[in-house]
Short mmCIF file of C-alpha atoms and ligand atoms in Angstrom, two decimals:
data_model
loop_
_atom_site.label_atom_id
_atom_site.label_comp_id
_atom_site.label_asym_id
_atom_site.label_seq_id
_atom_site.Cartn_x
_atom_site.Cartn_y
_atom_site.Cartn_z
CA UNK A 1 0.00 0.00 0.00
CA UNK A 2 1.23 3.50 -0.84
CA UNK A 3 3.01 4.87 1.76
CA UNK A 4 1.71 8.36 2.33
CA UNK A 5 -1.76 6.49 3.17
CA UNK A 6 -0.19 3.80 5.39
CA UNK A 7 1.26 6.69 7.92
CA UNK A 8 -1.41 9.01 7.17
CA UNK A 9 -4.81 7.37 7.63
CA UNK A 10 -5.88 5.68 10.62
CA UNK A 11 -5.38 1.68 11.73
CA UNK A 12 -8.99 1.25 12.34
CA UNK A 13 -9.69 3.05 8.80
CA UNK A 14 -7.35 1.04 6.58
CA UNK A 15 -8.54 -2.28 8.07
CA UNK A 16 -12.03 -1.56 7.77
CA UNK A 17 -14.47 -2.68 4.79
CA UNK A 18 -16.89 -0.17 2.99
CA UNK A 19 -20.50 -0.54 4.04
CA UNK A 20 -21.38 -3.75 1.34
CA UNK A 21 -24.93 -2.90 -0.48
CA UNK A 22 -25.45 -5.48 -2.82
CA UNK A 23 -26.48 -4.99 -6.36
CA UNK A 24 -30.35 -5.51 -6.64
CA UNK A 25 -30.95 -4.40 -10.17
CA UNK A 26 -33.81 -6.77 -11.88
CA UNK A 27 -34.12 -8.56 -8.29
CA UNK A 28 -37.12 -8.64 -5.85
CA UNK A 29 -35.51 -6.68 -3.31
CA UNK A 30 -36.16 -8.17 0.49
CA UNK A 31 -32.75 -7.42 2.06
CA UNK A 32 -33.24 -4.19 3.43
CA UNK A 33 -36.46 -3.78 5.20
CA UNK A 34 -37.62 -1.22 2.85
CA UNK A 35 -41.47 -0.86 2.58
CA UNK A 36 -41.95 -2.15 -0.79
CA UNK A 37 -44.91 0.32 -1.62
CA UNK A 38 -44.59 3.55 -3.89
CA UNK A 39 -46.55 6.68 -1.99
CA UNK A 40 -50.55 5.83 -2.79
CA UNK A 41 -51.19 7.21 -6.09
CA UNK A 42 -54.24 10.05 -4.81
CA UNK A 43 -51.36 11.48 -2.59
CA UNK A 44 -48.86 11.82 -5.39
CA UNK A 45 -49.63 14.53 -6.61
CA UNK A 46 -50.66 16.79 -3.42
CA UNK A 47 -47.11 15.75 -2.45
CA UNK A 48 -45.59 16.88 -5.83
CA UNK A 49 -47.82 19.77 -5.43
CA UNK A 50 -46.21 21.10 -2.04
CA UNK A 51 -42.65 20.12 -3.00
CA UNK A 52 -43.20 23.12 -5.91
CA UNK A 53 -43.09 25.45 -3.35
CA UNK A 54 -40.01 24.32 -1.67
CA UNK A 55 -37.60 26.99 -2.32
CA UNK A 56 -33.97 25.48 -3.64
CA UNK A 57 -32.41 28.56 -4.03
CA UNK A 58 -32.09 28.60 -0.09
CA UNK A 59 -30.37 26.82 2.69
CA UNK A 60 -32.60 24.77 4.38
CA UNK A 61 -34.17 25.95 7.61
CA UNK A 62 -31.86 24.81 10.03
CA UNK A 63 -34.09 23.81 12.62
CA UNK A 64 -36.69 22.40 10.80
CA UNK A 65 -39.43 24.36 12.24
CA UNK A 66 -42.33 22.99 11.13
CA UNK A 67 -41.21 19.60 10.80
CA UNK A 68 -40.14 19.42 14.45
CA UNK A 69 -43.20 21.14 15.48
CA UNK A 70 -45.39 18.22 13.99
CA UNK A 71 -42.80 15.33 15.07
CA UNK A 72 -43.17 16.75 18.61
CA UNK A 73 -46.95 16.74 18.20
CA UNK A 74 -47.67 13.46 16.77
CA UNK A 75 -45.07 12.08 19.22
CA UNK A 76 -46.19 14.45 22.40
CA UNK A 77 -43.14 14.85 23.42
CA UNK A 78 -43.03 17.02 26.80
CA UNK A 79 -41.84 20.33 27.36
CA UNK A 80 -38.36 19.74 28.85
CA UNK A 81 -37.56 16.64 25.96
CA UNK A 82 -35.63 17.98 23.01
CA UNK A 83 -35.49 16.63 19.35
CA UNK A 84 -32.56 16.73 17.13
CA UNK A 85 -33.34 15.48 13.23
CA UNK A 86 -30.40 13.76 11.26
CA UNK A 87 -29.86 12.41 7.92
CA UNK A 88 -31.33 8.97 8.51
CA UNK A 89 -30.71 7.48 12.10
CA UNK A 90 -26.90 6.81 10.31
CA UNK A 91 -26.14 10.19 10.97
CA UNK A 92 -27.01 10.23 14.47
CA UNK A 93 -24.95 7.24 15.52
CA UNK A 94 -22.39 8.84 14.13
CA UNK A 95 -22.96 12.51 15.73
CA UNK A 96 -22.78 10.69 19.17
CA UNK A 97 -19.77 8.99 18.43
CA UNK A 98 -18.14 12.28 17.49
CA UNK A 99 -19.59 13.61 20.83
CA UNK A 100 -17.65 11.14 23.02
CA UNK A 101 -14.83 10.05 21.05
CA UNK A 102 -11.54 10.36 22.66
CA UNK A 103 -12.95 10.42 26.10
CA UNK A 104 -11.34 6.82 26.02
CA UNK A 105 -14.76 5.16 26.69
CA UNK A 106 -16.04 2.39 24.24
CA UNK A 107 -19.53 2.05 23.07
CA UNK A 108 -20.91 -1.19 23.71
CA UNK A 109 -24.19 -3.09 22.20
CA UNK A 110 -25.58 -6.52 22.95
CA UNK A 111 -24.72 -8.63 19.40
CA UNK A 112 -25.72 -9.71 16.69
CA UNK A 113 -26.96 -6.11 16.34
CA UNK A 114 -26.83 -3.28 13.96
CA UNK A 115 -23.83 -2.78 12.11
CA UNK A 116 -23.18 0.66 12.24
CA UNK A 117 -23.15 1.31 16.10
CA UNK A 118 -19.80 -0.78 15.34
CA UNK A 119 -18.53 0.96 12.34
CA UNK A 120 -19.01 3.95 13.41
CA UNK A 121 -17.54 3.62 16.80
CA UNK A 122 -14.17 2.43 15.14
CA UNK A 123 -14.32 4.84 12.40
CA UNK A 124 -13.96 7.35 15.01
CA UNK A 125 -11.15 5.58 17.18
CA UNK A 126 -13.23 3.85 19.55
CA UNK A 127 -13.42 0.50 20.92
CA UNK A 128 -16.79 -1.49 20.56
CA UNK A 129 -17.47 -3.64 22.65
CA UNK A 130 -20.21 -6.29 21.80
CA UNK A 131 -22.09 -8.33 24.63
CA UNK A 132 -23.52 -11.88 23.21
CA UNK A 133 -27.06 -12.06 23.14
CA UNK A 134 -28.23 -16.03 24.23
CA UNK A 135 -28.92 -18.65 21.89
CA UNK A 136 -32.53 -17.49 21.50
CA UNK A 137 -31.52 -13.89 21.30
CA UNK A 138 -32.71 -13.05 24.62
CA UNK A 139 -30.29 -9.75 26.58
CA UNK A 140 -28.31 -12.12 28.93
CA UNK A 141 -28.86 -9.12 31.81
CA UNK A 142 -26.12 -10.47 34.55
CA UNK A 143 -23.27 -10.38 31.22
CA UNK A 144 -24.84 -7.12 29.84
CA UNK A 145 -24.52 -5.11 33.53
CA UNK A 146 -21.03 -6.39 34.26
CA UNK A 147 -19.72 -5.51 30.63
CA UNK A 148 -21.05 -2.08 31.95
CA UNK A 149 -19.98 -2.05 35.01
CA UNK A 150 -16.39 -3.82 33.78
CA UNK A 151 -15.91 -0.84 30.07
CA UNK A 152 -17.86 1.96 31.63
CA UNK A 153 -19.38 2.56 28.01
CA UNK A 154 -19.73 6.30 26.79
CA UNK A 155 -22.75 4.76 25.04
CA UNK A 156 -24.78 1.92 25.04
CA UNK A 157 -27.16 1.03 22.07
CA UNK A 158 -30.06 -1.51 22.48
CA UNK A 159 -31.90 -1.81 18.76
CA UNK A 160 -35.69 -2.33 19.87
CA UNK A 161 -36.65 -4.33 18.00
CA UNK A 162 -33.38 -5.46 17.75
CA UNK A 163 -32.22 -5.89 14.17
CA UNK A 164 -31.40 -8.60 12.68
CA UNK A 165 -33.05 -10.73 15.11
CA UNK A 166 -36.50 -8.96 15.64
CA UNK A 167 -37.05 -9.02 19.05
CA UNK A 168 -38.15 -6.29 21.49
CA UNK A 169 -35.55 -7.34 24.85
CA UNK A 170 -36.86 -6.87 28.21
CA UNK A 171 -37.83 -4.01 29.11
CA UNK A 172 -36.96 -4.89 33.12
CA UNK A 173 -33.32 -5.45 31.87
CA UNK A 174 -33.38 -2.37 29.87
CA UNK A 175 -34.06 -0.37 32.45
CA UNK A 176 -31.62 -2.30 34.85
CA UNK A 177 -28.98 -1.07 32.00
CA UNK A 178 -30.23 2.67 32.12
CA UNK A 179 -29.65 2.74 36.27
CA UNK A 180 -26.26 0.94 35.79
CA UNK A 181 -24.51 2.96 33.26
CA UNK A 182 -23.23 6.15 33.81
CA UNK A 183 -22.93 6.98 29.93
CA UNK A 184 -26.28 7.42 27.91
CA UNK A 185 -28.24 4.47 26.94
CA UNK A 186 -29.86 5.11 23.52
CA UNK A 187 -33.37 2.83 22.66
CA UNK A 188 -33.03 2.89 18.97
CA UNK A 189 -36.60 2.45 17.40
CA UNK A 190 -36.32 1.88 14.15
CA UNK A 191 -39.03 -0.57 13.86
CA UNK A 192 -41.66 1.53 16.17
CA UNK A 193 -43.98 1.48 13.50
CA UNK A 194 -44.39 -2.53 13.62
CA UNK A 195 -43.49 -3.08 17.16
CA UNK A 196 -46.17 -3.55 20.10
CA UNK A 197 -43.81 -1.11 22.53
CA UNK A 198 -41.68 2.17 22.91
CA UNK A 199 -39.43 3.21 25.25
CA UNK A 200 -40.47 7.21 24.40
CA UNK A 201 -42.55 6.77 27.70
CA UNK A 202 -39.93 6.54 29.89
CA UNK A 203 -37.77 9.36 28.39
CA UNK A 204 -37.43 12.34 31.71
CA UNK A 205 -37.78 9.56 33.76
CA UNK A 206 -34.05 8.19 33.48
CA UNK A 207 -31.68 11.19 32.60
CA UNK A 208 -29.12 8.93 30.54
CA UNK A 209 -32.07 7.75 27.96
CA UNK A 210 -31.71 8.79 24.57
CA UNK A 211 -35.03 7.32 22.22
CA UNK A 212 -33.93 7.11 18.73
CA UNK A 213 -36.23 6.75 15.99
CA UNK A 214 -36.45 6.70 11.58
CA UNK A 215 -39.01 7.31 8.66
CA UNK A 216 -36.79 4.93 6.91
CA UNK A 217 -38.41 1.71 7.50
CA UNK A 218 -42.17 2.67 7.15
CA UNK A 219 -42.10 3.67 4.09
CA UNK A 220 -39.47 6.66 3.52
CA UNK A 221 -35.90 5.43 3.38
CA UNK A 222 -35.02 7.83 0.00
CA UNK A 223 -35.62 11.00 2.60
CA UNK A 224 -32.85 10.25 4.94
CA UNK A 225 -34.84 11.50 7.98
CA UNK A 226 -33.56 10.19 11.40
CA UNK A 227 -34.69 12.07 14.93
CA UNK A 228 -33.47 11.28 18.59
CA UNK A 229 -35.12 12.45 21.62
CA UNK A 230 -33.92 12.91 25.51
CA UNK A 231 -33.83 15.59 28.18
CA UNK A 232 -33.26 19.01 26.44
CA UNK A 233 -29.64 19.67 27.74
CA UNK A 234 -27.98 16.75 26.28
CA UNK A 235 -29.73 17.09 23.16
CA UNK A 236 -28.45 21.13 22.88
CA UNK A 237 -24.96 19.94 23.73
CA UNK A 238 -25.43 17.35 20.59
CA UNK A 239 -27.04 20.07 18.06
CA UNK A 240 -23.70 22.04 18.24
CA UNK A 241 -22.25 18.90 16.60
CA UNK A 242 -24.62 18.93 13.65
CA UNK A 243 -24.15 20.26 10.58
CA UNK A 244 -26.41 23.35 9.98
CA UNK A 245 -28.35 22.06 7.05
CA UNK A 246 -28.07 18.27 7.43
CA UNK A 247 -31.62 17.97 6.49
CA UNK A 248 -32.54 18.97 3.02
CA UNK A 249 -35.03 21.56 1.85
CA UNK A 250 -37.22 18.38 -0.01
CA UNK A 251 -36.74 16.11 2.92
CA UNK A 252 -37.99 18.58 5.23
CA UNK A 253 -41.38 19.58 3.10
CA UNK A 254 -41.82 15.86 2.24
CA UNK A 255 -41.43 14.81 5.70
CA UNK A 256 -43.55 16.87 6.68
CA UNK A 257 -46.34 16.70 4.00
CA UNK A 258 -46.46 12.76 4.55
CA UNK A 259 -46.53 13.25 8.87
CA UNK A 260 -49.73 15.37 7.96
CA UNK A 261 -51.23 12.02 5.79
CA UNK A 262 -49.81 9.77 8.31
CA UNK A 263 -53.08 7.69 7.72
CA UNK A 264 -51.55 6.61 4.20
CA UNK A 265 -48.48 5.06 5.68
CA UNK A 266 -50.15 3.60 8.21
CA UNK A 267 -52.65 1.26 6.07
CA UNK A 268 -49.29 0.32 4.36
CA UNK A 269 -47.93 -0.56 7.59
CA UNK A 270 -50.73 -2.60 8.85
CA UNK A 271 -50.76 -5.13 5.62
CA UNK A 272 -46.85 -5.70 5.76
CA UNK A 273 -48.31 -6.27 9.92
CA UNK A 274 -50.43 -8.83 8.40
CA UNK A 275 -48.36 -9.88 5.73
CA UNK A 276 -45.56 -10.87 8.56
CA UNK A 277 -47.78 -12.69 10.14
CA UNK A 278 -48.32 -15.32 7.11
CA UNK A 279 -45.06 -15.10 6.31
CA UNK A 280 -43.84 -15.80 9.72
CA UNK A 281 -46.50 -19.17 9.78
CA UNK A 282 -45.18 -20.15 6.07
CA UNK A 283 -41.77 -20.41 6.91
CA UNK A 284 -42.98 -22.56 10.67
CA UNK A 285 -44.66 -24.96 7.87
CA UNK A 286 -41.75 -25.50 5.64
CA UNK A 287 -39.55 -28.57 6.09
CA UNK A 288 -36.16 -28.01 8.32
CA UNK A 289 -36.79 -24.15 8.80
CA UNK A 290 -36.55 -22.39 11.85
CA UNK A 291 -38.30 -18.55 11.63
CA UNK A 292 -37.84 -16.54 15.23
CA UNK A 293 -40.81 -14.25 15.97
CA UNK A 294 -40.47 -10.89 15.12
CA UNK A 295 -41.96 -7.09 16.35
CA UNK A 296 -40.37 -5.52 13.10
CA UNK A 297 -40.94 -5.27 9.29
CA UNK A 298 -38.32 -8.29 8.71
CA UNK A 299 -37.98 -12.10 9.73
CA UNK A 300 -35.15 -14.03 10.91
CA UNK A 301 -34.61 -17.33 10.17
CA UNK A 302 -32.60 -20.75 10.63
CA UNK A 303 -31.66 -23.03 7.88
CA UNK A 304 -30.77 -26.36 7.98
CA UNK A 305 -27.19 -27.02 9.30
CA UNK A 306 -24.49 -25.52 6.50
CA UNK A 307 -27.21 -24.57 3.52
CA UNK A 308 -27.83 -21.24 4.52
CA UNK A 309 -25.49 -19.89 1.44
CA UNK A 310 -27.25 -22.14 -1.02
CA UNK A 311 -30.35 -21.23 -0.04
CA UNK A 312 -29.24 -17.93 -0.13
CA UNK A 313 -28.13 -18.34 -3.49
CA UNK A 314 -30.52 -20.42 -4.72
CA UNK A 315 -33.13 -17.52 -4.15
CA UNK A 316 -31.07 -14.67 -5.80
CA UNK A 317 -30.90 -17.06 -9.00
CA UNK A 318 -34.69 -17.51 -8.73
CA UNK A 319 -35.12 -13.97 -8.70
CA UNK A 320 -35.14 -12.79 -4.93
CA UNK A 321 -32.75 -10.97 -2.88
CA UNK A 322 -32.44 -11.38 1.27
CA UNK A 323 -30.00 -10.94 3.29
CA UNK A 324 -27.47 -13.71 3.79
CA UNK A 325 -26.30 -13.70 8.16
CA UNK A 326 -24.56 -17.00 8.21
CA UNK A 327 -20.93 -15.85 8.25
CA UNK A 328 -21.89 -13.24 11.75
CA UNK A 329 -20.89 -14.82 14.99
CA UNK A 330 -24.54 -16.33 16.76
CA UNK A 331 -26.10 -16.47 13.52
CA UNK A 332 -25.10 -19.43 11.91
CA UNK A 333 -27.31 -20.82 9.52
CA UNK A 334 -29.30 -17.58 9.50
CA UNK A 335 -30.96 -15.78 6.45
CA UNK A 336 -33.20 -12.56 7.29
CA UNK A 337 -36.12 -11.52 4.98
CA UNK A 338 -38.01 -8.34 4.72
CA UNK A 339 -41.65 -8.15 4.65
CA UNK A 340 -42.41 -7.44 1.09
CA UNK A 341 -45.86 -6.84 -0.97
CA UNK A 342 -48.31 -10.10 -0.48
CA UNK A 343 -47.15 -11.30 -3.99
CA UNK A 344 -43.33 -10.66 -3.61
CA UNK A 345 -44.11 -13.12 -0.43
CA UNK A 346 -45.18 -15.35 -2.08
CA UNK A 347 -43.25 -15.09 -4.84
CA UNK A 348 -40.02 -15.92 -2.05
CA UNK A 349 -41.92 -18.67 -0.29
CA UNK A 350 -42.63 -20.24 -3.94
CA UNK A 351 -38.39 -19.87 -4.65
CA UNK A 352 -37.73 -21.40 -1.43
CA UNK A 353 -40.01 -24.42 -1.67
CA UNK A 354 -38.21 -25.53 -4.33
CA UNK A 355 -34.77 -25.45 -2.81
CA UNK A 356 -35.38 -27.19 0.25
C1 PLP B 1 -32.11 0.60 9.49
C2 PLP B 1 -31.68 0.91 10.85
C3 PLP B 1 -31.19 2.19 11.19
C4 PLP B 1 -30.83 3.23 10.15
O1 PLP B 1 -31.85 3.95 9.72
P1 PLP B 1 -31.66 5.23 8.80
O2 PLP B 1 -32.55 6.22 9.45
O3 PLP B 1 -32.15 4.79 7.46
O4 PLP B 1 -30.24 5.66 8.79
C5 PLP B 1 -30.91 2.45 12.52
N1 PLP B 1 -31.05 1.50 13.46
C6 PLP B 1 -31.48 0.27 13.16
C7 PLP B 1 -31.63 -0.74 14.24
C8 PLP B 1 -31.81 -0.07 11.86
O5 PLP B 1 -32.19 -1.31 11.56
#
């Protein structure tokens, strides 16, 4: 490697891996938990209608006015809680990292979890430190509070639903976390929309609880629209550290257009509800498979021993894309599909009939 770059860019950088996204053209894409429906076609062109007034020829507002207003609304979020927006939930991870990096603190997760908390911890010159979940993805609470008690994390992420496994974790062990750590402890809720519970209740209750929530996976991931909540002082120390205009002038109107015909989204959400549901009781039926339940828009699921990469493949050669999870340490074996439209389903369940 050239020289210059070895002494000039950081360890952690030049042994890390960009972010893989797999190519999906002319595939039936179930591998990111995208909602696979277009806006309905009545609000199309209402939406087109208010994104003609958005004015390009200006920075965005840089607090998002009447976005936040509404969020706060919809979400009735009290007085004293504040709300910072971010590109996608991505960019929010990352903003907290930047916070606390170099304070010598690592951020630790229970794993398998969400990638990024990871990446983005080492990108910035932290450690990570991940706590195995147990063998049916349960939080193991005595091994989660002494990791905290033993690495002191700066931050402690708990995915809830936890992706890729789908589970919500206990909420008694949650909140065990949230009195043992002295760092914040942020409830990311990117599946709220699907799941039967929220942690948003409890935020003012414990001072070190950060709720963190997207628009991504109901229905919006092109708008990049991410927001965290938690007592108002924290979250003004963590605005300095955004960017002025991270959220764009046509994410902001669209955002907040589509939070004013939340009932639209919300049909779409309950079928791919529904829609899990069947899918969840196909997969129980077929020979050798193992589905876990799930409170988001995606379901896990076990393989028979070693054919997780053939089924894997087998499917993307028949036309359907999911994500293969085999190769991540207490997944073995594991595929993960996303909820899709009732005939993409079936479409996958018809694919993986054959191979088994
Ligand atoms: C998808 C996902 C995110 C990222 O969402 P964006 O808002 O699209 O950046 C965050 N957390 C979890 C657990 C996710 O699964």
């Amino acid at each position: 490697m050239d020289a210059r770059m070895q002494s000039l860019l950081r360890r952690q950088l030049l042994n890390a891996s960009a972010y893989p996204v797999p190519d999906s053209r002319g595939l039936i894409k179930l591998d990111a938990m995208e909602n696979p429906y277009h806006l309905p076609e009545d609000l199309r062109a209402a939406w087109l209608a208010s994104l003609a007034g958005a004015e390009l020829n200006r920075y965005p507002d840089p607090r998002a006015h009447d976005l936040s207003a509404l969020l706060r609304e919809q979400l009735r979020l009290a007085p004293g809680i504040g709300l910072l927006l971010g590109n996608g939930s991505d960019e929010l991870i990352q903003l907290l990292g930047i916070a606390v990096a170099g304070n010598g603190r690592p951020v630790l997760a229970p794993v398998p979890t969400f990638v990024m908390y990871g990446i983005l911890a080492e990108a910035l010159g932290m450690d990570f430190v991940g706590v195995p979940l147990r063998g049916d993805f349960t939080l193991d609470p005595d091994a989660l509070l002494a990791a905290v008690r033993r690495h002191d994390p700066a931050l402690v992420y708990l995915a809830y639903p936890n992706n890729p496994t789908g589970n919500l974790f206990d909420d008694a062990a949650i909140h065990a976390v949230l009195r043992a750590s002295s760092g914040l402890v942020v409830v990311d809720e990117a599946y709220s929309a699907f799941s039967s519970r929220s942690f948003i209740e409890h935020l003012g209750i414990h001072d070190n609880l950060l709720v963190m929530r997207t628009l991504s996976k109901q229905g919006l991931a092109g708008l990049r629209l991410g927001f965290l909540m938690g007592p108002k002082p924290w979250i003004e120390q963590l605005d300095k550290l955004r960017l002025p205009y991270n959220v764009n002038v046509l994410t902001q109107v669209s955002a907040a257009f589509l939070l004013r015909h939340a009932e639209a989204l919300e049909r779409q959400v309950q079928s791919i509800r529904q829609e899990r549901g069947r899918l969840y009781a196909a997969l129980s039926r077929l020979p050798g498979l193992t589905p876990f339940p799930s409170e988001a828009n995606f379901i896990l699921f076990r393989t028979p021993a070693g054919r997780a990469t053939e089924i894997f493949q087998g499917l993307r050669e028949g036309g359907i894309l999911i994500k293969n999870l085999s190769g991540t340490s207490g997944l073995a074996d594991c595929l993960r599909v996303t909820v899709g439209t009732p005939d993409e389903n079936t479409a996958f369940l018809h694919v993986l009939e054959t191979l088994l």
